[in-house]
Amino acid sequence: MLERLSAALDAAERDRQVAAGFKTDLIAAVPHLRRYALSLTRDTVESDDLVQFTLLRAWEHRARFEPGTRLKAWLFTILRNGYLNGRIKRRWEVPDPDGAHAARLSRPAEQDGKMDVRDLQVALDRLDAAQREALLLIAVDDLSYEEAAAVLGCPPGTVKSRVCRARDRLARALNEV
C-alpha cells in the first residue's frame, strides 16, 4: 500500500501537483494513523481499511490542505470523521451472514398474479350478463342462492343453473389461456 502511494505521489510531484513536503509528511504519518485507527476500531483489518480511506481522502483533497498547518492533525480529523461516519452507517445495517433475513424480506414476483387477475377479468367480461351477475352475487358477495334469487327476482333454481353455467364457461376460458 505504501509503495503504491509513494509511486502515485512521485508521479504527482513530477507534475508539480503536490508540494515536496506533502509526500514525506503523509508517509511519515502512516504509523501514527495506524495506531490511532487501531485504538478506535480495535480490529487490525478495519483499522488498515480506515487508514487507507484516510490516505485516499487526503490525497483527493490535498488542495484543501493549508501548508504551514499540522498535516497530522488534518489526517487525524479525516480518519476520525471516516470512523464516525462508518459507525453511523453500520448502525442501520442488519447482520445477515447467511442471507436468512434478506430471504424473509423478498417477495415473489407480482406479474403472474396480475396476469391471472387480468385473464379472469377478461373471462368474466365474456360471460352473459345474467350469468356474470349471478356468479358475482354468489362467489364475491357471498349471498346464498335464496338471497341472490331475491335480488335477481328469479327462482333459486335459475340462480343455481346460471352459476353452474358461468363456472363451466370460466373454467374453459381460463384453461384456454
mmCIF file with all atom_site columns, C-alpha atoms in Angstrom:
data_model
loop_
_atom_site.group_PDB
_atom_site.id
_atom_site.type_symbol
_atom_site.label_atom_id
_atom_site.label_alt_id
_atom_site.label_comp_id
_atom_site.label_asym_id
_atom_site.label_entity_id
_atom_site.label_seq_id
_atom_site.pdbx_PDB_ins_code
_atom_site.Cartn_x
_atom_site.Cartn_y
_atom_site.Cartn_z
_atom_site.occupancy
_atom_site.B_iso_or_equiv
_atom_site.pdbx_formal_charge
_atom_site.auth_seq_id
_atom_site.auth_comp_id
_atom_site.auth_asym_id
_atom_site.auth_atom_id
_atom_site.pdbx_PDB_model_num
ATOM 1   C CA . MET A 1 1   ? 0.000   0.000   0.000   1.00 0.00 ? 1   MET A CA 1
ATOM 2   C CA . LEU A 1 2   ? 2.831   2.384   0.868   1.00 0.00 ? 2   LEU A CA 1
ATOM 3   C CA . GLU A 1 3   ? 4.653   1.567   -2.358  1.00 0.00 ? 3   GLU A CA 1
ATOM 4   C CA . ARG A 1 4   ? 1.573   2.378   -4.460  1.00 0.00 ? 4   ARG A CA 1
ATOM 5   C CA . LEU A 1 5   ? 1.007   5.573   -2.503  1.00 0.00 ? 5   LEU A CA 1
ATOM 6   C CA . SER A 1 6   ? 4.663   6.536   -2.910  1.00 0.00 ? 6   SER A CA 1
ATOM 7   C CA . ALA A 1 7   ? 4.520   5.837   -6.665  1.00 0.00 ? 7   ALA A CA 1
ATOM 8   C CA . ALA A 1 8   ? 1.356   7.947   -7.032  1.00 0.00 ? 8   ALA A CA 1
ATOM 9   C CA . LEU A 1 9   ? 2.887   10.765  -5.029  1.00 0.00 ? 9   LEU A CA 1
ATOM 10  C CA . ASP A 1 10  ? 6.102   10.601  -7.060  1.00 0.00 ? 10  ASP A CA 1
ATOM 11  C CA . ALA A 1 11  ? 4.092   10.895  -10.278 1.00 0.00 ? 11  ALA A CA 1
ATOM 12  C CA . ALA A 1 12  ? 2.162   13.852  -8.891  1.00 0.00 ? 12  ALA A CA 1
ATOM 13  C CA . GLU A 1 13  ? 5.360   15.514  -7.712  1.00 0.00 ? 13  GLU A CA 1
ATOM 14  C CA . ARG A 1 14  ? 6.826   15.234  -11.183 1.00 0.00 ? 14  ARG A CA 1
ATOM 15  C CA . ASP A 1 15  ? 3.753   17.038  -12.480 1.00 0.00 ? 15  ASP A CA 1
ATOM 16  C CA . ARG A 1 16  ? 4.192   19.679  -9.751  1.00 0.00 ? 16  ARG A CA 1
ATOM 17  C CA . GLN A 1 17  ? 0.730   18.974  -8.368  1.00 0.00 ? 17  GLN A CA 1
ATOM 18  C CA . VAL A 1 18  ? 1.927   18.295  -4.854  1.00 0.00 ? 18  VAL A CA 1
ATOM 19  C CA . ALA A 1 19  ? 4.250   20.246  -2.609  1.00 0.00 ? 19  ALA A CA 1
ATOM 20  C CA . ALA A 1 20  ? 7.504   18.407  -1.891  1.00 0.00 ? 20  ALA A CA 1
ATOM 21  C CA . GLY A 1 21  ? 6.875   18.126  1.840   1.00 0.00 ? 21  GLY A CA 1
ATOM 22  C CA . PHE A 1 22  ? 3.332   16.726  1.488   1.00 0.00 ? 22  PHE A CA 1
ATOM 23  C CA . LYS A 1 23  ? 4.543   13.327  0.299   1.00 0.00 ? 23  LYS A CA 1
ATOM 24  C CA . THR A 1 24  ? 7.143   12.945  3.028   1.00 0.00 ? 24  THR A CA 1
ATOM 25  C CA . ASP A 1 25  ? 4.800   14.090  5.776   1.00 0.00 ? 25  ASP A CA 1
ATOM 26  C CA . LEU A 1 26  ? 1.945   11.894  4.520   1.00 0.00 ? 26  LEU A CA 1
ATOM 27  C CA . ILE A 1 27  ? 4.085   8.742   4.517   1.00 0.00 ? 27  ILE A CA 1
ATOM 28  C CA . ALA A 1 28  ? 5.606   9.653   7.871   1.00 0.00 ? 28  ALA A CA 1
ATOM 29  C CA . ALA A 1 29  ? 2.118   9.932   9.385   1.00 0.00 ? 29  ALA A CA 1
ATOM 30  C CA . VAL A 1 30  ? 1.074   6.375   8.414   1.00 0.00 ? 30  VAL A CA 1
ATOM 31  C CA . PRO A 1 31  ? 2.294   4.667   11.638  1.00 0.00 ? 31  PRO A CA 1
ATOM 32  C CA . HIS A 1 32  ? 0.521   7.309   13.738  1.00 0.00 ? 32  HIS A CA 1
ATOM 33  C CA . LEU A 1 33  ? -2.640  6.886   11.694  1.00 0.00 ? 33  LEU A CA 1
ATOM 34  C CA . ARG A 1 34  ? -2.494  3.106   12.122  1.00 0.00 ? 34  ARG A CA 1
ATOM 35  C CA . ARG A 1 35  ? -2.084  3.427   15.872  1.00 0.00 ? 35  ARG A CA 1
ATOM 36  C CA . TYR A 1 36  ? -4.980  5.872   16.148  1.00 0.00 ? 36  TYR A CA 1
ATOM 37  C CA . ALA A 1 37  ? -7.216  3.774   13.869  1.00 0.00 ? 37  ALA A CA 1
ATOM 38  C CA . LEU A 1 38  ? -6.429  0.650   15.883  1.00 0.00 ? 38  LEU A CA 1
ATOM 39  C CA . SER A 1 39  ? -7.361  2.452   19.104  1.00 0.00 ? 39  SER A CA 1
ATOM 40  C CA . LEU A 1 40  ? -10.722 3.380   17.586  1.00 0.00 ? 40  LEU A CA 1
ATOM 41  C CA . THR A 1 41  ? -11.632 0.121   15.871  1.00 0.00 ? 41  THR A CA 1
ATOM 42  C CA . ARG A 1 42  ? -9.788  -2.498  17.963  1.00 0.00 ? 42  ARG A CA 1
ATOM 43  C CA . ASP A 1 43  ? -9.541  -4.550  14.768  1.00 0.00 ? 43  ASP A CA 1
ATOM 44  C CA . THR A 1 44  ? -6.419  -4.666  12.604  1.00 0.00 ? 44  THR A CA 1
ATOM 45  C CA . VAL A 1 45  ? -8.251  -5.264  9.327   1.00 0.00 ? 45  VAL A CA 1
ATOM 46  C CA . GLU A 1 46  ? -10.754 -2.493  9.942   1.00 0.00 ? 46  GLU A CA 1
ATOM 47  C CA . SER A 1 47  ? -8.012  -0.130  11.089  1.00 0.00 ? 47  SER A CA 1
ATOM 48  C CA . ASP A 1 48  ? -5.991  -0.788  7.921   1.00 0.00 ? 48  ASP A CA 1
ATOM 49  C CA . ASP A 1 49  ? -9.085  -0.044  5.841   1.00 0.00 ? 49  ASP A CA 1
ATOM 50  C CA . LEU A 1 50  ? -9.618  3.163   7.795   1.00 0.00 ? 50  LEU A CA 1
ATOM 51  C CA . VAL A 1 51  ? -6.006  4.265   7.268   1.00 0.00 ? 51  VAL A CA 1
ATOM 52  C CA . GLN A 1 52  ? -6.287  3.546   3.549   1.00 0.00 ? 52  GLN A CA 1
ATOM 53  C CA . PHE A 1 53  ? -9.536  5.520   3.421   1.00 0.00 ? 53  PHE A CA 1
ATOM 54  C CA . THR A 1 54  ? -7.818  8.398   5.212   1.00 0.00 ? 54  THR A CA 1
ATOM 55  C CA . LEU A 1 55  ? -4.831  8.414   2.860   1.00 0.00 ? 55  LEU A CA 1
ATOM 56  C CA . LEU A 1 56  ? -7.061  8.310   -0.208  1.00 0.00 ? 56  LEU A CA 1
ATOM 57  C CA . ARG A 1 57  ? -9.323  11.047  1.141   1.00 0.00 ? 57  ARG A CA 1
ATOM 58  C CA . ALA A 1 58  ? -6.295  13.206  1.993   1.00 0.00 ? 58  ALA A CA 1
ATOM 59  C CA . TRP A 1 59  ? -4.914  12.657  -1.483  1.00 0.00 ? 59  TRP A CA 1
ATOM 60  C CA . GLU A 1 60  ? -8.220  13.546  -3.144  1.00 0.00 ? 60  GLU A CA 1
ATOM 61  C CA . HIS A 1 61  ? -8.475  16.743  -1.098  1.00 0.00 ? 61  HIS A CA 1
ATOM 62  C CA . ARG A 1 62  ? -4.795  17.684  -0.988  1.00 0.00 ? 62  ARG A CA 1
ATOM 63  C CA . ALA A 1 63  ? -5.587  21.102  -2.443  1.00 0.00 ? 63  ALA A CA 1
ATOM 64  C CA . ARG A 1 64  ? -7.584  21.892  0.710   1.00 0.00 ? 64  ARG A CA 1
ATOM 65  C CA . PHE A 1 65  ? -4.601  21.324  2.966   1.00 0.00 ? 65  PHE A CA 1
ATOM 66  C CA . GLU A 1 66  ? -3.109  24.597  4.036   1.00 0.00 ? 66  GLU A CA 1
ATOM 67  C CA . PRO A 1 67  ? 0.713   24.468  4.059   1.00 0.00 ? 67  PRO A CA 1
ATOM 68  C CA . GLY A 1 68  ? 2.120   25.571  7.357   1.00 0.00 ? 68  GLY A CA 1
ATOM 69  C CA . THR A 1 69  ? -0.623  23.844  9.362   1.00 0.00 ? 69  THR A CA 1
ATOM 70  C CA . ARG A 1 70  ? -0.222  20.440  11.011  1.00 0.00 ? 70  ARG A CA 1
ATOM 71  C CA . LEU A 1 71  ? -0.769  17.685  8.474   1.00 0.00 ? 71  LEU A CA 1
ATOM 72  C CA . LYS A 1 72  ? -1.040  15.018  11.183  1.00 0.00 ? 72  LYS A CA 1
ATOM 73  C CA . ALA A 1 73  ? -3.939  16.854  12.870  1.00 0.00 ? 73  ALA A CA 1
ATOM 74  C CA . TRP A 1 74  ? -5.686  17.216  9.482   1.00 0.00 ? 74  TRP A CA 1
ATOM 75  C CA . LEU A 1 75  ? -5.197  13.495  8.784   1.00 0.00 ? 75  LEU A CA 1
ATOM 76  C CA . PHE A 1 76  ? -6.456  12.514  12.249  1.00 0.00 ? 76  PHE A CA 1
ATOM 77  C CA . THR A 1 77  ? -9.586  14.595  11.641  1.00 0.00 ? 77  THR A CA 1
ATOM 78  C CA . ILE A 1 78  ? -10.198 12.820  8.331   1.00 0.00 ? 78  ILE A CA 1
ATOM 79  C CA . LEU A 1 79  ? -9.641  9.436   9.993   1.00 0.00 ? 79  LEU A CA 1
ATOM 80  C CA . ARG A 1 80  ? -11.941 10.183  12.934  1.00 0.00 ? 80  ARG A CA 1
ATOM 81  C CA . ASN A 1 81  ? -14.713 11.509  10.667  1.00 0.00 ? 81  ASN A CA 1
ATOM 82  C CA . GLY A 1 82  ? -14.401 8.417   8.474   1.00 0.00 ? 82  GLY A CA 1
ATOM 83  C CA . TYR A 1 83  ? -14.647 6.197   11.542  1.00 0.00 ? 83  TYR A CA 1
ATOM 84  C CA . LEU A 1 84  ? -17.711 8.009   12.912  1.00 0.00 ? 84  LEU A CA 1
ATOM 85  C CA . ASN A 1 85  ? -19.479 8.026   9.531   1.00 0.00 ? 85  ASN A CA 1
ATOM 86  C CA . GLY A 1 86  ? -18.821 4.304   9.194   1.00 0.00 ? 86  GLY A CA 1
ATOM 87  C CA . ARG A 1 87  ? -20.286 3.663   12.645  1.00 0.00 ? 87  ARG A CA 1
ATOM 88  C CA . ILE A 1 88  ? -23.409 5.655   11.775  1.00 0.00 ? 88  ILE A CA 1
ATOM 89  C CA . LYS A 1 89  ? -23.861 3.631   8.584   1.00 0.00 ? 89  LYS A CA 1
ATOM 90  C CA . ARG A 1 90  ? -23.326 0.340   10.410  1.00 0.00 ? 90  ARG A CA 1
ATOM 91  C CA . ARG A 1 91  ? -25.935 1.208   12.995  1.00 0.00 ? 91  ARG A CA 1
ATOM 92  C CA . TRP A 1 92  ? -28.597 0.809   10.319  1.00 0.00 ? 92  TRP A CA 1
ATOM 93  C CA . GLU A 1 93  ? -27.155 -2.401  8.902   1.00 0.00 ? 93  GLU A CA 1
ATOM 94  C CA . VAL A 1 94  ? -28.593 -5.754  9.941   1.00 0.00 ? 94  VAL A CA 1
ATOM 95  C CA . PRO A 1 95  ? -26.064 -8.580  10.256  1.00 0.00 ? 95  PRO A CA 1
ATOM 96  C CA . ASP A 1 96  ? -27.167 -11.290 7.850   1.00 0.00 ? 96  ASP A CA 1
ATOM 97  C CA . PRO A 1 97  ? -24.237 -13.605 7.067   1.00 0.00 ? 97  PRO A CA 1
ATOM 98  C CA . ASP A 1 98  ? -26.364 -16.500 5.802   1.00 0.00 ? 98  ASP A CA 1
ATOM 99  C CA . GLY A 1 99  ? -28.979 -14.379 3.982   1.00 0.00 ? 99  GLY A CA 1
ATOM 100 C CA . ALA A 1 100 ? -31.894 -15.580 6.123   1.00 0.00 ? 100 ALA A CA 1
ATOM 101 C CA . HIS A 1 101 ? -33.082 -12.069 6.938   1.00 0.00 ? 101 HIS A CA 1
ATOM 102 C CA . ALA A 1 102 ? -32.935 -10.946 3.309   1.00 0.00 ? 102 ALA A CA 1
ATOM 103 C CA . ALA A 1 103 ? -34.870 -14.055 2.251   1.00 0.00 ? 103 ALA A CA 1
ATOM 104 C CA . ARG A 1 104 ? -37.703 -13.097 4.595   1.00 0.00 ? 104 ARG A CA 1
ATOM 105 C CA . LEU A 1 105 ? -37.833 -9.623  3.089   1.00 0.00 ? 105 LEU A CA 1
ATOM 106 C CA . SER A 1 106 ? -38.133 -10.739 -0.510  1.00 0.00 ? 106 SER A CA 1
ATOM 107 C CA . ARG A 1 107 ? -41.498 -11.043 -2.204  1.00 0.00 ? 107 ARG A CA 1
ATOM 108 C CA . PRO A 1 108 ? -42.498 -13.288 -5.069  1.00 0.00 ? 108 PRO A CA 1
ATOM 109 C CA . ALA A 1 109 ? -42.960 -11.660 -8.421  1.00 0.00 ? 109 ALA A CA 1
ATOM 110 C CA . GLU A 1 110 ? -46.342 -9.995  -8.783  1.00 0.00 ? 110 GLU A CA 1
ATOM 111 C CA . GLN A 1 111 ? -46.678 -10.056 -12.553 1.00 0.00 ? 111 GLN A CA 1
ATOM 112 C CA . ASP A 1 112 ? -48.050 -13.622 -12.630 1.00 0.00 ? 112 ASP A CA 1
ATOM 113 C CA . GLY A 1 113 ? -50.823 -12.730 -10.202 1.00 0.00 ? 113 GLY A CA 1
ATOM 114 C CA . LYS A 1 114 ? -51.662 -9.600  -12.161 1.00 0.00 ? 114 LYS A CA 1
ATOM 115 C CA . MET A 1 115 ? -51.840 -11.597 -15.378 1.00 0.00 ? 115 MET A CA 1
ATOM 116 C CA . ASP A 1 116 ? -54.124 -14.158 -13.731 1.00 0.00 ? 116 ASP A CA 1
ATOM 117 C CA . VAL A 1 117 ? -56.455 -11.415 -12.496 1.00 0.00 ? 117 VAL A CA 1
ATOM 118 C CA . ARG A 1 118 ? -56.480 -9.836  -15.944 1.00 0.00 ? 118 ARG A CA 1
ATOM 119 C CA . ASP A 1 119 ? -57.295 -13.216 -17.549 1.00 0.00 ? 119 ASP A CA 1
ATOM 120 C CA . LEU A 1 120 ? -60.103 -13.742 -15.038 1.00 0.00 ? 120 LEU A CA 1
ATOM 121 C CA . GLN A 1 121 ? -61.496 -10.278 -15.737 1.00 0.00 ? 121 GLN A CA 1
ATOM 122 C CA . VAL A 1 122 ? -61.485 -10.933 -19.495 1.00 0.00 ? 122 VAL A CA 1
ATOM 123 C CA . ALA A 1 123 ? -63.232 -14.291 -18.973 1.00 0.00 ? 123 ALA A CA 1
ATOM 124 C CA . LEU A 1 124 ? -65.837 -12.673 -16.676 1.00 0.00 ? 124 LEU A CA 1
ATOM 125 C CA . ASP A 1 125 ? -66.483 -9.971  -19.258 1.00 0.00 ? 125 ASP A CA 1
ATOM 126 C CA . ARG A 1 126 ? -67.234 -12.654 -21.868 1.00 0.00 ? 126 ARG A CA 1
ATOM 127 C CA . LEU A 1 127 ? -69.987 -14.234 -19.738 1.00 0.00 ? 127 LEU A CA 1
ATOM 128 C CA . ASP A 1 128 ? -73.640 -13.425 -20.351 1.00 0.00 ? 128 ASP A CA 1
ATOM 129 C CA . ALA A 1 129 ? -74.747 -10.572 -18.116 1.00 0.00 ? 129 ALA A CA 1
ATOM 130 C CA . ALA A 1 130 ? -77.232 -12.782 -16.234 1.00 0.00 ? 130 ALA A CA 1
ATOM 131 C CA . GLN A 1 131 ? -74.612 -15.496 -15.593 1.00 0.00 ? 131 GLN A CA 1
ATOM 132 C CA . ARG A 1 132 ? -71.951 -12.969 -14.542 1.00 0.00 ? 132 ARG A CA 1
ATOM 133 C CA . GLU A 1 133 ? -74.372 -11.218 -12.160 1.00 0.00 ? 133 GLU A CA 1
ATOM 134 C CA . ALA A 1 134 ? -75.482 -14.488 -10.544 1.00 0.00 ? 134 ALA A CA 1
ATOM 135 C CA . LEU A 1 135 ? -71.898 -15.738 -10.189 1.00 0.00 ? 135 LEU A CA 1
ATOM 136 C CA . LEU A 1 136 ? -70.681 -12.476 -8.617  1.00 0.00 ? 136 LEU A CA 1
ATOM 137 C CA . LEU A 1 137 ? -73.561 -12.398 -6.149  1.00 0.00 ? 137 LEU A CA 1
ATOM 138 C CA . ILE A 1 138 ? -72.797 -15.951 -5.004  1.00 0.00 ? 138 ILE A CA 1
ATOM 139 C CA . ALA A 1 139 ? -68.971 -16.075 -5.259  1.00 0.00 ? 139 ALA A CA 1
ATOM 140 C CA . VAL A 1 140 ? -67.955 -12.500 -4.498  1.00 0.00 ? 140 VAL A CA 1
ATOM 141 C CA . ASP A 1 141 ? -70.768 -11.012 -2.434  1.00 0.00 ? 141 ASP A CA 1
ATOM 142 C CA . ASP A 1 142 ? -71.219 -14.309 -0.555  1.00 0.00 ? 142 ASP A CA 1
ATOM 143 C CA . LEU A 1 143 ? -75.020 -14.366 -0.817  1.00 0.00 ? 143 LEU A CA 1
ATOM 144 C CA . SER A 1 144 ? -76.970 -17.581 -0.502  1.00 0.00 ? 144 SER A CA 1
ATOM 145 C CA . TYR A 1 145 ? -78.858 -18.862 -3.554  1.00 0.00 ? 145 TYR A CA 1
ATOM 146 C CA . GLU A 1 146 ? -82.123 -17.718 -1.982  1.00 0.00 ? 146 GLU A CA 1
ATOM 147 C CA . GLU A 1 147 ? -80.766 -14.204 -1.283  1.00 0.00 ? 147 GLU A CA 1
ATOM 148 C CA . ALA A 1 148 ? -79.354 -13.931 -4.805  1.00 0.00 ? 148 ALA A CA 1
ATOM 149 C CA . ALA A 1 149 ? -82.701 -15.124 -6.220  1.00 0.00 ? 149 ALA A CA 1
ATOM 150 C CA . ALA A 1 150 ? -84.469 -12.374 -4.278  1.00 0.00 ? 150 ALA A CA 1
ATOM 151 C CA . VAL A 1 151 ? -82.031 -9.764  -5.648  1.00 0.00 ? 151 VAL A CA 1
ATOM 152 C CA . LEU A 1 152 ? -82.373 -11.022 -9.231  1.00 0.00 ? 152 LEU A CA 1
ATOM 153 C CA . GLY A 1 153 ? -86.118 -11.592 -8.982  1.00 0.00 ? 153 GLY A CA 1
ATOM 154 C CA . CYS A 1 154 ? -85.999 -15.212 -10.163 1.00 0.00 ? 154 CYS A CA 1
ATOM 155 C CA . PRO A 1 155 ? -86.320 -18.676 -8.586  1.00 0.00 ? 155 PRO A CA 1
ATOM 156 C CA . PRO A 1 156 ? -83.285 -20.135 -6.693  1.00 0.00 ? 156 PRO A CA 1
ATOM 157 C CA . GLY A 1 157 ? -83.030 -22.955 -9.238  1.00 0.00 ? 157 GLY A CA 1
ATOM 158 C CA . THR A 1 158 ? -82.457 -20.412 -12.012 1.00 0.00 ? 158 THR A CA 1
ATOM 159 C CA . VAL A 1 159 ? -79.666 -18.814 -9.986  1.00 0.00 ? 159 VAL A CA 1
ATOM 160 C CA . LYS A 1 160 ? -78.090 -22.247 -9.423  1.00 0.00 ? 160 LYS A CA 1
ATOM 161 C CA . SER A 1 161 ? -78.136 -23.083 -13.132 1.00 0.00 ? 161 SER A CA 1
ATOM 162 C CA . ARG A 1 162 ? -76.738 -19.661 -14.104 1.00 0.00 ? 162 ARG A CA 1
ATOM 163 C CA . VAL A 1 163 ? -73.900 -20.007 -11.572 1.00 0.00 ? 163 VAL A CA 1
ATOM 164 C CA . CYS A 1 164 ? -73.171 -23.550 -12.756 1.00 0.00 ? 164 CYS A CA 1
ATOM 165 C CA . ARG A 1 165 ? -73.034 -22.487 -16.430 1.00 0.00 ? 165 ARG A CA 1
ATOM 166 C CA . ALA A 1 166 ? -70.918 -19.427 -15.547 1.00 0.00 ? 166 ALA A CA 1
ATOM 167 C CA . ARG A 1 167 ? -68.393 -21.572 -13.621 1.00 0.00 ? 167 ARG A CA 1
ATOM 168 C CA . ASP A 1 168 ? -68.157 -24.038 -16.516 1.00 0.00 ? 168 ASP A CA 1
ATOM 169 C CA . ARG A 1 169 ? -67.572 -21.250 -19.046 1.00 0.00 ? 169 ARG A CA 1
ATOM 170 C CA . LEU A 1 170 ? -64.986 -19.591 -16.788 1.00 0.00 ? 170 LEU A CA 1
ATOM 171 C CA . ALA A 1 171 ? -63.137 -22.884 -16.294 1.00 0.00 ? 171 ALA A CA 1
ATOM 172 C CA . ARG A 1 172 ? -62.996 -23.485 -20.065 1.00 0.00 ? 172 ARG A CA 1
ATOM 173 C CA . ALA A 1 173 ? -61.952 -19.916 -20.793 1.00 0.00 ? 173 ALA A CA 1
ATOM 174 C CA . LEU A 1 174 ? -59.180 -19.942 -18.174 1.00 0.00 ? 174 LEU A CA 1
ATOM 175 C CA . ASN A 1 175 ? -57.862 -23.331 -19.298 1.00 0.00 ? 175 ASN A CA 1
ATOM 176 C CA . GLU A 1 176 ? -57.506 -21.984 -22.850 1.00 0.00 ? 176 GLU A CA 1
ATOM 177 C CA . VAL A 1 177 ? -55.292 -19.118 -21.677 1.00 0.00 ? 177 VAL A CA 1
#
